[in-house]
Short mmCIF file of C-alpha atoms in Angstrom, two decimals:
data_model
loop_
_atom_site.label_atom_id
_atom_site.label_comp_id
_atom_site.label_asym_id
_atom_site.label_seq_id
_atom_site.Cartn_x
_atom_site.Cartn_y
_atom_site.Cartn_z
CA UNK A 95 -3.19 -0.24 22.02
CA UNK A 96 -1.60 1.98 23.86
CA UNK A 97 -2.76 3.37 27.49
CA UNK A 98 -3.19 6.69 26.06
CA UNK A 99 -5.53 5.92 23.24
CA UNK A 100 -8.73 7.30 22.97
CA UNK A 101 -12.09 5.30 22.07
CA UNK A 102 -14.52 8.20 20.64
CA UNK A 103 -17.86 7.21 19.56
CA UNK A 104 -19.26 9.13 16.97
CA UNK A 105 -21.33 9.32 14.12
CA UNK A 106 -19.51 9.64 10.72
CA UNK A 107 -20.26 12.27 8.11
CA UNK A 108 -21.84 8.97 5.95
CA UNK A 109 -23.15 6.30 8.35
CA UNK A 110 -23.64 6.05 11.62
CA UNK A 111 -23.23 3.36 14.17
CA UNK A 112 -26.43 1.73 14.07
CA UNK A 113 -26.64 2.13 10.39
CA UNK A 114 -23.66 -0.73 10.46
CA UNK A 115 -24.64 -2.61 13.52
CA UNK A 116 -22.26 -2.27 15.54
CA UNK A 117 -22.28 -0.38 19.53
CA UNK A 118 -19.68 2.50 18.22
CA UNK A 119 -17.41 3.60 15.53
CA UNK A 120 -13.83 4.20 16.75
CA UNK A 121 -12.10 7.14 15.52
CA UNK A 122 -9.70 8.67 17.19
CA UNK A 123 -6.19 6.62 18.48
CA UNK A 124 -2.66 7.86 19.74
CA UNK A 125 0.72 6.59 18.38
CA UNK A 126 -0.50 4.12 16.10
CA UNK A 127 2.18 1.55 14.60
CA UNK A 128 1.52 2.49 10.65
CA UNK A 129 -0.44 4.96 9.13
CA UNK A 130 -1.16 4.23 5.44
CA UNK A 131 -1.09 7.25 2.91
CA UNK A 132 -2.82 6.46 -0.59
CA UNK A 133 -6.02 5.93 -2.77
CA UNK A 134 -9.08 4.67 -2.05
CA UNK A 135 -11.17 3.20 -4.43
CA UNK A 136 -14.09 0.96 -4.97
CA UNK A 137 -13.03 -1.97 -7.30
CA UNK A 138 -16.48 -2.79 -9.48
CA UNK A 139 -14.81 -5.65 -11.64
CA UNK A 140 -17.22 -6.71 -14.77
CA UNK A 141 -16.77 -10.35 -16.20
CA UNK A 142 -17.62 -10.29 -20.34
CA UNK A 143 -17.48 -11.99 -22.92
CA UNK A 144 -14.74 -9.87 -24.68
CA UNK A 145 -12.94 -6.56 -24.24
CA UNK A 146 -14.75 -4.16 -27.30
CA UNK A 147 -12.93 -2.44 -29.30
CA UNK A 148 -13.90 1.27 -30.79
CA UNK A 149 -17.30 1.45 -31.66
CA UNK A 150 -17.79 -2.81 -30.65
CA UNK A 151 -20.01 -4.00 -27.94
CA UNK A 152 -19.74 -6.47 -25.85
CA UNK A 153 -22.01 -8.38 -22.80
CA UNK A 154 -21.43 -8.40 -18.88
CA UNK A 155 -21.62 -11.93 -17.90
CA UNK A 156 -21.24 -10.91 -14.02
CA UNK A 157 -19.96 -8.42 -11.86
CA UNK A 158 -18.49 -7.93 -8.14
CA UNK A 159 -17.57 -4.84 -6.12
CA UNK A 160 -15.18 -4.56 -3.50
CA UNK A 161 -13.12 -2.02 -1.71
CA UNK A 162 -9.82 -1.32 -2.85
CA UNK A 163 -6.45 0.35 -3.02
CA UNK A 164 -3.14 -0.69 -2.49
CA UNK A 165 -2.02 1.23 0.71
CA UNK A 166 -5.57 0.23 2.65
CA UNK A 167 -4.63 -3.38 1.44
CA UNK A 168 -1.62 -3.30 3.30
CA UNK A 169 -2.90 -1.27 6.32
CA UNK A 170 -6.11 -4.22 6.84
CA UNK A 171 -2.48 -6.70 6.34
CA UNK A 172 -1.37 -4.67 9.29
CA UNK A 173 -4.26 -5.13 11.33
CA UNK A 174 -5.23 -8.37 10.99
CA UNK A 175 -1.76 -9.09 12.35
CA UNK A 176 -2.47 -7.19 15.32
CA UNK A 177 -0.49 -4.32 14.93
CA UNK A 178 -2.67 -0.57 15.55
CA UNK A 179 -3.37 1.17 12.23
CA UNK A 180 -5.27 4.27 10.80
CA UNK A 181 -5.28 5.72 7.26
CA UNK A 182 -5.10 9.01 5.19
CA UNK A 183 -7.56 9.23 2.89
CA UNK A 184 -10.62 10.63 1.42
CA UNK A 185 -13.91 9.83 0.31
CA UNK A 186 -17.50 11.61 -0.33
CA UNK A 187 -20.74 11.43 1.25
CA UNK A 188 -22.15 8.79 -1.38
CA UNK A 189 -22.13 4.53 -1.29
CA UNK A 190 -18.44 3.86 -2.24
CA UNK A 191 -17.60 6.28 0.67
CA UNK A 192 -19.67 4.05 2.73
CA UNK A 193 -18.60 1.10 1.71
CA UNK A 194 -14.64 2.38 1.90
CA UNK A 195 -15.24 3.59 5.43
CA UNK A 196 -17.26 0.44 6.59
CA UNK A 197 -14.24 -1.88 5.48
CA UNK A 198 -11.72 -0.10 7.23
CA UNK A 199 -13.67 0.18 10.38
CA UNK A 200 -14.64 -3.49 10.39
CA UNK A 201 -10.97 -4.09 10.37
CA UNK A 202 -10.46 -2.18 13.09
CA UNK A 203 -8.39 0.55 11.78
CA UNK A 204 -8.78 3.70 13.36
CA UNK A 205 -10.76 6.42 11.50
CA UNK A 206 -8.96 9.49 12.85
CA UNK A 207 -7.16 10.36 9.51
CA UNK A 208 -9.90 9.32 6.92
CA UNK A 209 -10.91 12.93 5.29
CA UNK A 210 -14.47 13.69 4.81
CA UNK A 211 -15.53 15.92 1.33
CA UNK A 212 -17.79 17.84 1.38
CA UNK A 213 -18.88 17.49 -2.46
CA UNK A 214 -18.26 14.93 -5.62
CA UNK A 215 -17.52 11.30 -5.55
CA UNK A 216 -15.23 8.36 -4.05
CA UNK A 217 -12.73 6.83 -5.85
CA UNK A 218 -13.50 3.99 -8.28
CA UNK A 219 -11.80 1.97 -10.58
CA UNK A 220 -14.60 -0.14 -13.60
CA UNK A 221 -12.83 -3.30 -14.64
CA UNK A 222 -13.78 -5.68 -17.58
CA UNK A 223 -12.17 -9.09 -17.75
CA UNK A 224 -12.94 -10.92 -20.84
CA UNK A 225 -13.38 -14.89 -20.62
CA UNK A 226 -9.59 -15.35 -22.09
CA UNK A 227 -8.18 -13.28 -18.79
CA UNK A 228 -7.32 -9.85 -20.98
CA UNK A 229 -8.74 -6.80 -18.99
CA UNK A 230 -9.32 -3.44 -19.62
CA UNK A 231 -9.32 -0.72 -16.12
CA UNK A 232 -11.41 2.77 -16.19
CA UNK A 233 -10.13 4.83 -13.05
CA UNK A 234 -12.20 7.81 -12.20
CA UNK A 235 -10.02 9.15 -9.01
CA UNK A 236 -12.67 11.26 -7.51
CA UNK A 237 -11.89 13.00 -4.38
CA UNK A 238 -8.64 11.01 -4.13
CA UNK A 239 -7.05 13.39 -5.68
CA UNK A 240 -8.59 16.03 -3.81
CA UNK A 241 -6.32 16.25 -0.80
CA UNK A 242 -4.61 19.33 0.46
CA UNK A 243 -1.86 19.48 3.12
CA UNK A 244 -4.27 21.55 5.13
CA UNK A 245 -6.57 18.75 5.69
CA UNK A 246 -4.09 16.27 7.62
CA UNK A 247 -3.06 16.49 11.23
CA UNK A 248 0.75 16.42 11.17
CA UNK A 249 0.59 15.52 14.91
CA UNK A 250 -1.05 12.49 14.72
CA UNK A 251 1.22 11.18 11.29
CA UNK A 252 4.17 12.26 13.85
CA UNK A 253 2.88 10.02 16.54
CA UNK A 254 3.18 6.54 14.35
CA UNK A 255 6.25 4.46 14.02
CA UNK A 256 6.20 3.69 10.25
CA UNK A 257 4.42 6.18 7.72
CA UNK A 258 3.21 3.94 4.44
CA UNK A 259 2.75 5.45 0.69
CA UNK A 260 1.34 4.35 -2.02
CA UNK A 261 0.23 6.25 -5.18
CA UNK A 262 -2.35 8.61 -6.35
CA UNK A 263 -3.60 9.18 -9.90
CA UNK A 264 -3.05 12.94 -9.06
CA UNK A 265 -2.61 16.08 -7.16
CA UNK A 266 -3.08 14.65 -3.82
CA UNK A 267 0.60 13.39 -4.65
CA UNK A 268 1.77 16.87 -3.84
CA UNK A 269 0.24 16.55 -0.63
CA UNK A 270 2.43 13.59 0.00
CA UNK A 271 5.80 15.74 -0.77
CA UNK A 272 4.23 18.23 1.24
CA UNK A 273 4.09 16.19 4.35
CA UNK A 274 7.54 14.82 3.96
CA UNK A 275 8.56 18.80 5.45
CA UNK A 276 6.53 18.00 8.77
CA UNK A 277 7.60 14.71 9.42
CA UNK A 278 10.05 14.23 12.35
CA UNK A 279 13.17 11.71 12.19
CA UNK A 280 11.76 9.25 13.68
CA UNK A 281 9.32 8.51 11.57
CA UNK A 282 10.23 5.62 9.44
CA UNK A 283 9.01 5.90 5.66
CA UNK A 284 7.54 3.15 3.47
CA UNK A 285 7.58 3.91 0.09
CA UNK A 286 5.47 1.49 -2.48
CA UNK A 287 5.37 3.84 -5.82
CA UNK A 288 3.58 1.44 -7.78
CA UNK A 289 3.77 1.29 -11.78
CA UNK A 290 2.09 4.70 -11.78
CA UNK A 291 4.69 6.61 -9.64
CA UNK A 292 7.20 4.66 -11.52
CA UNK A 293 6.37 6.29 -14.65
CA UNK A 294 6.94 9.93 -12.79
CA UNK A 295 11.19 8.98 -12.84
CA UNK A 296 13.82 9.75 -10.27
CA UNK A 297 13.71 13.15 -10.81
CA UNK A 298 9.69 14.17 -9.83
CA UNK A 299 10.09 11.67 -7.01
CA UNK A 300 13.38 12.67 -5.78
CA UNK A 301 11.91 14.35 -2.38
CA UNK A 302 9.89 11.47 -1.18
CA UNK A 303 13.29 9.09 -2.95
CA UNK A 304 15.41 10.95 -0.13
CA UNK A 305 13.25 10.29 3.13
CA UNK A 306 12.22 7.26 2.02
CA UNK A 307 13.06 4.27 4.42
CA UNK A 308 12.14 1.55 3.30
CA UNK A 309 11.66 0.90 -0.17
CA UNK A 310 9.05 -1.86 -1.74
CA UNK A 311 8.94 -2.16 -5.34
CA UNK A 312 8.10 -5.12 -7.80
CA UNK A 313 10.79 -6.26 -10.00
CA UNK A 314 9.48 -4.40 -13.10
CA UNK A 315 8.54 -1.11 -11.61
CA UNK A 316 12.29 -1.12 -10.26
CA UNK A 317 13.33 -1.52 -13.54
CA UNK A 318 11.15 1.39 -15.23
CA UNK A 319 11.76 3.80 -12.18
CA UNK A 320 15.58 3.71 -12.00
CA UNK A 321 17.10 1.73 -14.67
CA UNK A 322 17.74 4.73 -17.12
CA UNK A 323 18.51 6.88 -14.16
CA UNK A 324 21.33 4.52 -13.28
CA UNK A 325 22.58 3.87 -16.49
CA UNK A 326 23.62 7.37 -17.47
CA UNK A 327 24.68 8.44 -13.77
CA UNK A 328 26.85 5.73 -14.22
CA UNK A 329 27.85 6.15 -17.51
CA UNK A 330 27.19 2.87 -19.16
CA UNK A 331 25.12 1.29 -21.50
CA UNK A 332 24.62 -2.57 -20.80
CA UNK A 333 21.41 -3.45 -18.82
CA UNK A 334 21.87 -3.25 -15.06
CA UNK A 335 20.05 -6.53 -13.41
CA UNK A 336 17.74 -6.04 -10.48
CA UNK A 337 20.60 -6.79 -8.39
CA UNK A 338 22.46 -3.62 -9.77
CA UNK A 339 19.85 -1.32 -9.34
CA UNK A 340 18.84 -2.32 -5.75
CA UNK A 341 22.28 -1.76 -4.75
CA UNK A 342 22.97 1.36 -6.40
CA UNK A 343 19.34 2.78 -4.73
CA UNK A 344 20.67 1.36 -1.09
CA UNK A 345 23.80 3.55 -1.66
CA UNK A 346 22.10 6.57 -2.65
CA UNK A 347 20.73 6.46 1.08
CA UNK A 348 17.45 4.05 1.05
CA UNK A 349 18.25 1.76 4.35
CA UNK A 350 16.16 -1.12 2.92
CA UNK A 351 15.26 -1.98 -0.70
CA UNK A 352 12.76 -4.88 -1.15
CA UNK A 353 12.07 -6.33 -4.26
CA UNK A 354 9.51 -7.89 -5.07
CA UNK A 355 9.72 -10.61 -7.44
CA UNK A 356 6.24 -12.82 -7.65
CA UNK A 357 6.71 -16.51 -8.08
CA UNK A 358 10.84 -16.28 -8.02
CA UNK A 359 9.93 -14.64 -4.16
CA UNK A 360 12.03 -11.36 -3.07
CA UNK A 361 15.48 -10.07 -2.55
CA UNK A 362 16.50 -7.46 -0.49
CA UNK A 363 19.07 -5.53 1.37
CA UNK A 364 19.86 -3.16 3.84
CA UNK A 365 22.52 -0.92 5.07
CA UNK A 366 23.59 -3.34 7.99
CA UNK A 367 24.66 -5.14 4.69
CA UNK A 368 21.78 -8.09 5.27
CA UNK A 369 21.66 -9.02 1.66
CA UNK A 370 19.27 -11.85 0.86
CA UNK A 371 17.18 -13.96 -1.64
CA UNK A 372 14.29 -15.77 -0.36
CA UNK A 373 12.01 -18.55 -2.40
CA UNK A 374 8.61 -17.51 -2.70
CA UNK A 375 6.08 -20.60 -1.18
CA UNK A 376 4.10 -22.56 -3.79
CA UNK A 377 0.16 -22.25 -3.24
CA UNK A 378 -2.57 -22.47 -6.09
CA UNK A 379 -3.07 -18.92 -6.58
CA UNK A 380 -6.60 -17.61 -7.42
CA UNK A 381 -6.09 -13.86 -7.50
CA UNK A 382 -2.80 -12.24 -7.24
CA UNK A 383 -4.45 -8.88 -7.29
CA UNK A 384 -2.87 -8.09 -3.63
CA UNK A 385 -0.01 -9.73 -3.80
CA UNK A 386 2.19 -7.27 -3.08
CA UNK A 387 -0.03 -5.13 -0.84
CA UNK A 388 0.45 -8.23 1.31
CA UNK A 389 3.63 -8.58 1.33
CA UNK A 390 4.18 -5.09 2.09
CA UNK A 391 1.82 -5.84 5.31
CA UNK A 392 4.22 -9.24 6.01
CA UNK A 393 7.53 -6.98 5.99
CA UNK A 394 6.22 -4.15 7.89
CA UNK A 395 5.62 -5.85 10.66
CA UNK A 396 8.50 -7.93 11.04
CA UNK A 397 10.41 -4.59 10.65
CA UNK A 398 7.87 -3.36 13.78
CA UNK A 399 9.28 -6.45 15.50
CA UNK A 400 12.95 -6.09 14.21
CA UNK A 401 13.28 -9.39 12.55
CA UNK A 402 16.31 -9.90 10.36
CA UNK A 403 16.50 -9.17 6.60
CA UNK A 404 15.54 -13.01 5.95
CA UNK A 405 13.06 -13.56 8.11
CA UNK A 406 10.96 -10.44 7.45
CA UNK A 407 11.70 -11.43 3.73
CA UNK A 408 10.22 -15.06 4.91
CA UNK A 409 7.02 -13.81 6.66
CA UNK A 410 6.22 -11.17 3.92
CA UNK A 411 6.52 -14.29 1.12
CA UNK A 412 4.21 -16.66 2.98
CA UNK A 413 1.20 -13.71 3.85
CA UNK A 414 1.70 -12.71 0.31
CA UNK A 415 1.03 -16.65 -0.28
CA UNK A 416 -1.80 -16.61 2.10
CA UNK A 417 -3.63 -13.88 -0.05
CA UNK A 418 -3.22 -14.95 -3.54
CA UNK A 419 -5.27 -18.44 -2.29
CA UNK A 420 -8.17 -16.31 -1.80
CA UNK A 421 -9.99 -13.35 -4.37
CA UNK A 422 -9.08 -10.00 -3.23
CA UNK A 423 -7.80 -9.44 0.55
CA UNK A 424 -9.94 -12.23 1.70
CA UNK A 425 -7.10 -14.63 2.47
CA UNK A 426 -5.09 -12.70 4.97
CA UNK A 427 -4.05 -14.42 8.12
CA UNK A 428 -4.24 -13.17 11.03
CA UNK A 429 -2.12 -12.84 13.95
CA UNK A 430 -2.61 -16.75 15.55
CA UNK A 431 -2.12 -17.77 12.24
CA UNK A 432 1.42 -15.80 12.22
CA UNK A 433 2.20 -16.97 15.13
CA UNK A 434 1.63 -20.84 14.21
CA UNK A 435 3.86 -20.24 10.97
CA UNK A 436 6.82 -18.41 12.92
CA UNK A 437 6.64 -21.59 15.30
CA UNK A 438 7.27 -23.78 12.42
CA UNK A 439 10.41 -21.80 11.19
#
């Protein structure tokens, strides 16, 4: 941290300090490296026997619950790794609120942007995952989608190096766009829309397109998001490969499009014209779920440490691999472990 930061024990609107055993929880923190800017949501995944169908039944099996969202995936990435991190987001005075702000205080990211609501309930997503692998997801977005510009200190967003985004189910995405006019140049901004945001099109997220970055998108949601955009702008008709599209976004005045590509790893380029394809590691993978919340974590900080094109490509491949060994976030190295990997390079 920084000389400057602050260390402010307080209790929280949910829980306090001894209610988690711990001596203090930290809030407050100056220039942070990454901010994360998304949903937060309690995953409470059901194992059955089969998904029902209208007016079927089926039987839970098991069940586990776990805190969740893709941004606050990324941002725990972030910290593990050593980099200072806080968050912008909301949740209620009830358990998953708890539970949401115990897991990003136990990763030590600072709690001076996490919004506290005064009424309803935190985010949650149900999940049922039959014994074949098909799943069925029930998202009720609570006070996620609750947030107003008024409730987010533009000072302390304008204070990080790298400001990251992720999606919301709803309004709170006009908060986003709304933030975009109080953010100062050198702010960099991550963009990772996600297959919901992808769905909006060029068009409704044209004003967070334009500041954006850095851009980190998965092969398909690349595809859905600009592909038809492209194809008339251009004026053609044949499909335009992931290739195309990448370097028709980088163009249009993205610095850095990453793609994200699973098993065949990630390409990517930039406007210094690094251009590169790197292999994703083979692992056993038990649960992909964060995949790409991980890599997202890899990339950013190599881009904190300026690291080429490749080599942040590199990194951000083998944390993703890291993850997907473990359920959930569980598998995420840590900064040692980082640092015993880059030896080996």
């Amino acid at each position: 941290m920084e000389e400057n930061d602050m260390n402010i024990s307080k209790s929280s609107n949910n829980v306090t300090a001894e209610d988690l055993g711990v001596d203090e929880i930290v809030y407050d923190a100056i220039n942070v490296d990454v901010i994360g800017f998304g949903a937060l949501n309690v995953d409470k995944l059901y194992k059955v026997g089969h998904i029902a169908e209208i007016d079927g039944e089926s039987f839970i099996k098991g069940e586990e619950e776990s805190p969740g969202g893709s941004a606050a995936n990324t941002i725990i990435g972030l910290s593990k790794l050593g980099c200072s991190t806080s968050y912008i987001g909301k949740i209620a005075d009830d358990e998953e609120g708890d539970l949401l702000e115990y897991n990003l205080m136990i990763h030590d990211v600072y709690l001076t942007n996490l919004i506290y609501a005064d009424s309803g309930n935190s985010g949650k997503v149900l999940g049922f995952v039959s014994d074949e692998g098909d799943r069925a997801l029930y998202v009720d977005p609570g006070v996620n989608d609750e947030i107003s510009i008024d409730e987010i200190n533009p000072l302390n967003v304008n204070a990080c190096k790298i400001l990251h985004y992720t999606s919301f189910v709803g309004d709170s995405f006009y908060a986003q766009k709304q933030l975009l006019k109080f953010l100062n140049e050198n702010v960099i901004l991550s963009f990772d829309p996600g297959m919901l945001y992808a769905k909006k099109g060029v068009e409704e997220l044209k004003e967070i397109l334009e500041r954006t970055d850095i851009l980190l998108i998965n092969e398909g949601e690349l595809k859905i998001l600009f592909e038809d955009y492209y194809k008339e702008k251009l004026g053609i008709e044949e499909e335009l490969s992931f290739r195309d599209l990448a370097l028709n976004v980088r163009n249009d005045g993205i610095d850095t499009v990453v793609v994200k590509r699973g098993s065949e790893g990630a390409y990517a380029i930039n406007k210094r014209d690094e251009e590169v394809k790197i292999p994703a590691f083979e692992c056993d993978a038990v649960d992909t779920t964060a995949a790409g919340d991980s890599f997202n974590a890899g990339f950013l900080y190599s881009y904190i440490n300026d690291y080429d094109l490749a080599k942040s490509c590199t990194i951000a491949n083998w944390v993703a691999s890291c993850s997907v060994q473990s359920i959930g976030i569980s598998g995420l190295p840590t900064l040692d472990d980082l640092e015993q990997f880059i030896k080996s390079l």
